Short mmCIF file of C-alpha atoms and ligand atoms in Angstrom, two decimals:
data_model
loop_
_atom_site.label_atom_id
_atom_site.label_comp_id
_atom_site.label_asym_id
_atom_site.label_seq_id
_atom_site.Cartn_x
_atom_site.Cartn_y
_atom_site.Cartn_z
CA UNK A 1 -0.10 -0.04 -0.13
CA UNK A 2 1.42 3.52 -0.90
CA UNK A 3 0.07 7.22 -0.30
CA UNK A 4 0.45 10.17 -2.40
CA UNK A 5 0.49 13.59 -0.91
CA UNK A 6 1.88 16.88 -1.49
CA UNK A 7 5.69 16.88 -1.37
CA UNK A 8 7.11 19.19 1.37
CA UNK A 9 10.80 18.10 1.09
CA UNK A 10 11.93 18.89 -2.68
CA UNK A 11 15.43 18.11 -2.06
CA UNK A 12 14.66 14.33 -0.72
CA UNK A 13 12.68 14.29 -4.21
CA UNK A 14 15.57 15.37 -6.10
CA UNK A 15 17.63 12.27 -5.28
CA UNK A 16 14.88 9.89 -6.14
CA UNK A 17 14.53 11.72 -9.51
CA UNK A 18 18.34 11.52 -10.09
CA UNK A 19 18.45 7.76 -8.99
CA UNK A 20 15.60 6.91 -11.38
CA UNK A 21 17.83 8.57 -14.36
CA UNK A 22 16.17 12.03 -14.46
CA UNK A 23 18.33 14.97 -15.16
CA UNK A 24 18.60 16.90 -12.26
CA UNK A 25 21.20 17.97 -9.78
CA UNK A 26 20.67 15.98 -6.71
CA UNK A 27 20.06 18.15 -3.54
CA UNK A 28 19.39 21.41 -5.16
CA UNK A 29 16.81 23.75 -3.49
CA UNK A 30 13.27 23.87 -4.85
CA UNK A 31 13.25 26.18 -7.93
CA UNK A 32 10.94 29.10 -7.66
CA UNK A 33 9.19 28.07 -10.81
CA UNK A 34 7.81 24.73 -9.22
CA UNK A 35 4.09 25.06 -8.83
CA UNK A 36 3.51 21.85 -6.63
CA UNK A 37 5.18 18.46 -6.33
CA UNK A 38 4.16 15.19 -4.82
CA UNK A 39 5.55 12.20 -3.01
CA UNK A 40 4.27 8.55 -3.15
CA UNK A 41 5.33 6.95 0.28
CA UNK A 42 5.24 3.32 1.33
CA UNK A 43 2.29 3.45 3.74
CA UNK A 44 4.13 1.02 6.15
CA UNK A 45 7.42 2.56 6.83
CA UNK A 46 7.02 5.95 5.06
CA UNK A 47 9.72 5.34 2.39
CA UNK A 48 9.68 7.53 -0.67
CA UNK A 49 8.94 5.60 -3.55
CA UNK A 50 7.80 7.75 -6.22
CA UNK A 51 7.19 11.50 -7.04
CA UNK A 52 6.60 14.12 -9.44
CA UNK A 53 6.64 17.76 -10.05
CA UNK A 54 4.95 20.35 -12.14
CA UNK A 55 6.61 23.71 -13.08
CA UNK A 56 5.64 26.75 -14.94
CA UNK A 57 8.18 27.83 -17.66
CA UNK A 58 7.80 30.73 -19.75
CA UNK A 59 4.04 30.86 -18.81
CA UNK A 60 3.51 27.26 -19.62
CA UNK A 61 2.73 24.34 -17.20
CA UNK A 62 5.42 21.63 -17.56
CA UNK A 63 5.38 18.13 -16.19
CA UNK A 64 9.03 18.34 -15.16
CA UNK A 65 9.63 15.21 -13.26
CA UNK A 66 8.05 11.80 -12.68
CA UNK A 67 9.48 8.80 -11.29
CA UNK A 68 8.52 5.64 -9.51
CA UNK A 69 11.28 3.51 -7.96
CA UNK A 70 11.85 0.41 -10.26
CA UNK A 71 10.45 -2.45 -7.76
CA UNK A 72 7.31 -0.28 -7.51
CA UNK A 73 6.78 0.32 -11.18
CA UNK A 74 3.78 -1.21 -13.22
CA UNK A 75 1.54 -0.60 -10.30
CA UNK A 76 -0.28 2.52 -11.91
CA UNK A 77 1.69 4.89 -9.49
CA UNK A 78 2.84 6.82 -12.24
CA UNK A 79 -0.51 7.05 -13.69
CA UNK A 80 -1.83 8.41 -10.48
CA UNK A 81 0.88 10.90 -10.31
CA UNK A 82 -0.15 11.96 -13.58
CA UNK A 83 -3.63 12.22 -12.80
CA UNK A 84 -3.14 14.48 -9.74
CA UNK A 85 -0.57 16.79 -11.89
CA UNK A 86 -3.48 17.20 -14.65
CA UNK A 87 -6.30 17.65 -11.93
CA UNK A 88 -3.81 20.67 -10.41
CA UNK A 89 -3.14 22.39 -13.87
CA UNK A 90 -6.90 22.31 -14.41
CA UNK A 91 -7.83 23.50 -10.86
CA UNK A 92 -5.43 26.47 -11.65
CA UNK A 93 -7.11 27.28 -14.89
CA UNK A 94 -4.71 25.78 -17.33
CA UNK A 95 -6.08 24.19 -20.46
CA UNK A 96 -2.70 22.76 -21.95
CA UNK A 97 0.51 21.35 -20.46
CA UNK A 98 3.85 20.28 -21.87
CA UNK A 99 6.43 17.63 -21.29
CA UNK A 100 9.70 16.28 -22.65
CA UNK A 101 10.28 12.51 -22.29
CA UNK A 102 12.58 10.02 -23.10
CA UNK A 103 10.15 7.40 -22.55
CA UNK A 104 6.91 8.69 -24.07
CA UNK A 105 4.56 5.45 -24.09
CA UNK A 106 3.12 6.01 -20.31
CA UNK A 107 2.00 9.75 -21.46
CA UNK A 108 0.72 8.63 -24.94
CA UNK A 109 -1.33 6.12 -23.05
CA UNK A 110 -2.81 9.09 -20.86
CA UNK A 111 -3.72 10.98 -23.80
CA UNK A 112 -0.67 13.05 -24.59
CA UNK A 113 0.21 13.80 -28.18
CA UNK A 114 3.99 13.89 -29.62
CA UNK A 115 4.41 17.06 -31.10
CA UNK A 116 7.36 18.59 -33.16
CA UNK A 117 9.89 21.05 -31.74
CA UNK A 118 8.44 23.78 -33.79
CA UNK A 119 5.32 23.07 -32.36
CA UNK A 120 6.44 23.59 -28.77
CA UNK A 121 6.85 26.74 -26.95
CA UNK A 122 10.33 27.31 -25.21
CA UNK A 123 9.83 24.99 -22.02
CA UNK A 124 12.89 22.66 -22.08
CA UNK A 125 16.79 23.14 -21.38
CA UNK A 126 17.04 19.98 -23.82
CA UNK A 127 16.41 22.28 -26.70
CA UNK A 128 19.47 24.12 -26.28
CA UNK A 129 21.64 21.00 -25.35
CA UNK A 130 24.35 19.87 -27.83
CA UNK A 131 23.02 16.35 -27.68
CA UNK A 132 19.52 17.13 -28.70
CA UNK A 133 18.32 15.59 -31.90
CA UNK A 134 21.82 13.62 -31.94
CA UNK A 135 22.67 11.20 -29.60
CA UNK A 136 19.64 12.39 -27.36
CA UNK A 137 16.13 12.27 -28.87
CA UNK A 138 13.60 12.85 -26.27
CA UNK A 139 10.14 13.41 -27.38
CA UNK A 140 7.91 16.37 -26.84
CA UNK A 141 4.39 15.55 -25.71
CA UNK A 142 1.43 18.14 -25.30
CA UNK A 143 -1.85 17.67 -23.98
CA UNK A 144 -4.82 19.91 -24.26
CA UNK A 145 -7.37 19.67 -21.29
C1 COA B 201 7.77 6.54 -16.24
C2 COA B 201 7.65 5.81 -14.80
C3 COA B 201 7.16 6.94 -14.00
C4 COA B 201 6.37 5.09 -14.86
O1 COA B 201 5.70 4.71 -13.63
P1 COA B 201 4.61 3.47 -13.42
O2 COA B 201 4.23 3.73 -12.18
O3 COA B 201 5.33 2.32 -13.75
O4 COA B 201 3.77 3.80 -14.46
P2 COA B 201 2.30 3.19 -14.82
O5 COA B 201 2.35 1.65 -13.80
O6 COA B 201 1.22 4.02 -14.33
O7 COA B 201 2.14 2.74 -16.10
C5 COA B 201 1.00 3.13 -16.85
C6 COA B 201 1.37 2.46 -18.31
O8 COA B 201 2.22 2.94 -18.79
C7 COA B 201 3.22 1.98 -19.16
N1 COA B 201 4.77 2.47 -19.19
C8 COA B 201 5.06 3.16 -17.85
N2 COA B 201 6.21 3.46 -18.13
C9 COA B 201 6.90 3.06 -19.37
C10 COA B 201 7.99 3.02 -20.10
N3 COA B 201 9.04 3.59 -19.74
N4 COA B 201 8.00 2.52 -21.33
C11 COA B 201 6.85 1.64 -21.85
N5 COA B 201 5.73 1.54 -21.23
C12 COA B 201 5.69 2.58 -20.08
C13 COA B 201 3.01 0.74 -18.31
O9 COA B 201 3.25 -0.41 -19.16
C14 COA B 201 1.53 0.83 -18.28
O10 COA B 201 1.06 0.07 -19.24
P3 COA B 201 -0.45 -0.59 -19.33
O11 COA B 201 -1.31 0.47 -18.55
O12 COA B 201 -0.69 -0.93 -20.50
O13 COA B 201 -0.16 -1.67 -18.29
C15 COA B 201 8.58 4.89 -14.33
O14 COA B 201 8.80 3.95 -15.41
C16 COA B 201 9.77 5.54 -13.91
O15 COA B 201 10.08 6.28 -13.22
N6 COA B 201 10.76 5.72 -14.85
C17 COA B 201 12.33 6.15 -14.71
C18 COA B 201 12.15 7.60 -14.82
C19 COA B 201 11.26 8.12 -16.15
O16 COA B 201 11.72 7.77 -17.19
N7 COA B 201 10.47 9.20 -15.76
C20 COA B 201 9.77 9.64 -17.02
C21 COA B 201 10.27 10.96 -17.42
S1 COA B 201 10.91 10.70 -19.18
#
């Protein structure tokens, strides 16, 4: 059993994101553009097993990070985190959101659509990275609510 709640320890989350392969500096302070983030904890021992963060970048809602520790994957925790993010965007009056993902399948299953770089606003550091489109090919995804 696990519980998902608003996160109050961003630093702890950065280690989870980093350990699950996301591009983040572990231990950084919560950036000011983080709108909200969530922690998923093991209900028995309160261990952190997953998390997600929603940011505002250049005036756009962006799903910044979503991760679930490997031994807890395929149990719909990622889906629940995404559902909470989408509910939050709608609650805040948003009608669309963006994300950049190396593994887009989860998001496509949740109704997100792959778009081209030209269709997306400037919402990711990936776009100016020298590896982008060469050795690293993340997909840009968009969803309208
Ligand atoms: C992506 C991630 C958060 C998904 O978490 P999860 O709890 O396993 O996701 P769910 O159980 O809700 O999966 C929902 C569906 O998406 C699919 N899915 C999830 N992650 C997938 C992946 N990486 N590749 C292909 N399919 C995936 C699942 O198979 C499942 O399909 P089903 O409904 O047909 O059974 C998790 O795999 C993870 O932390 N990965 C490493 C970090 C990462 O890549 N984060 C995303 C940023 S790009």
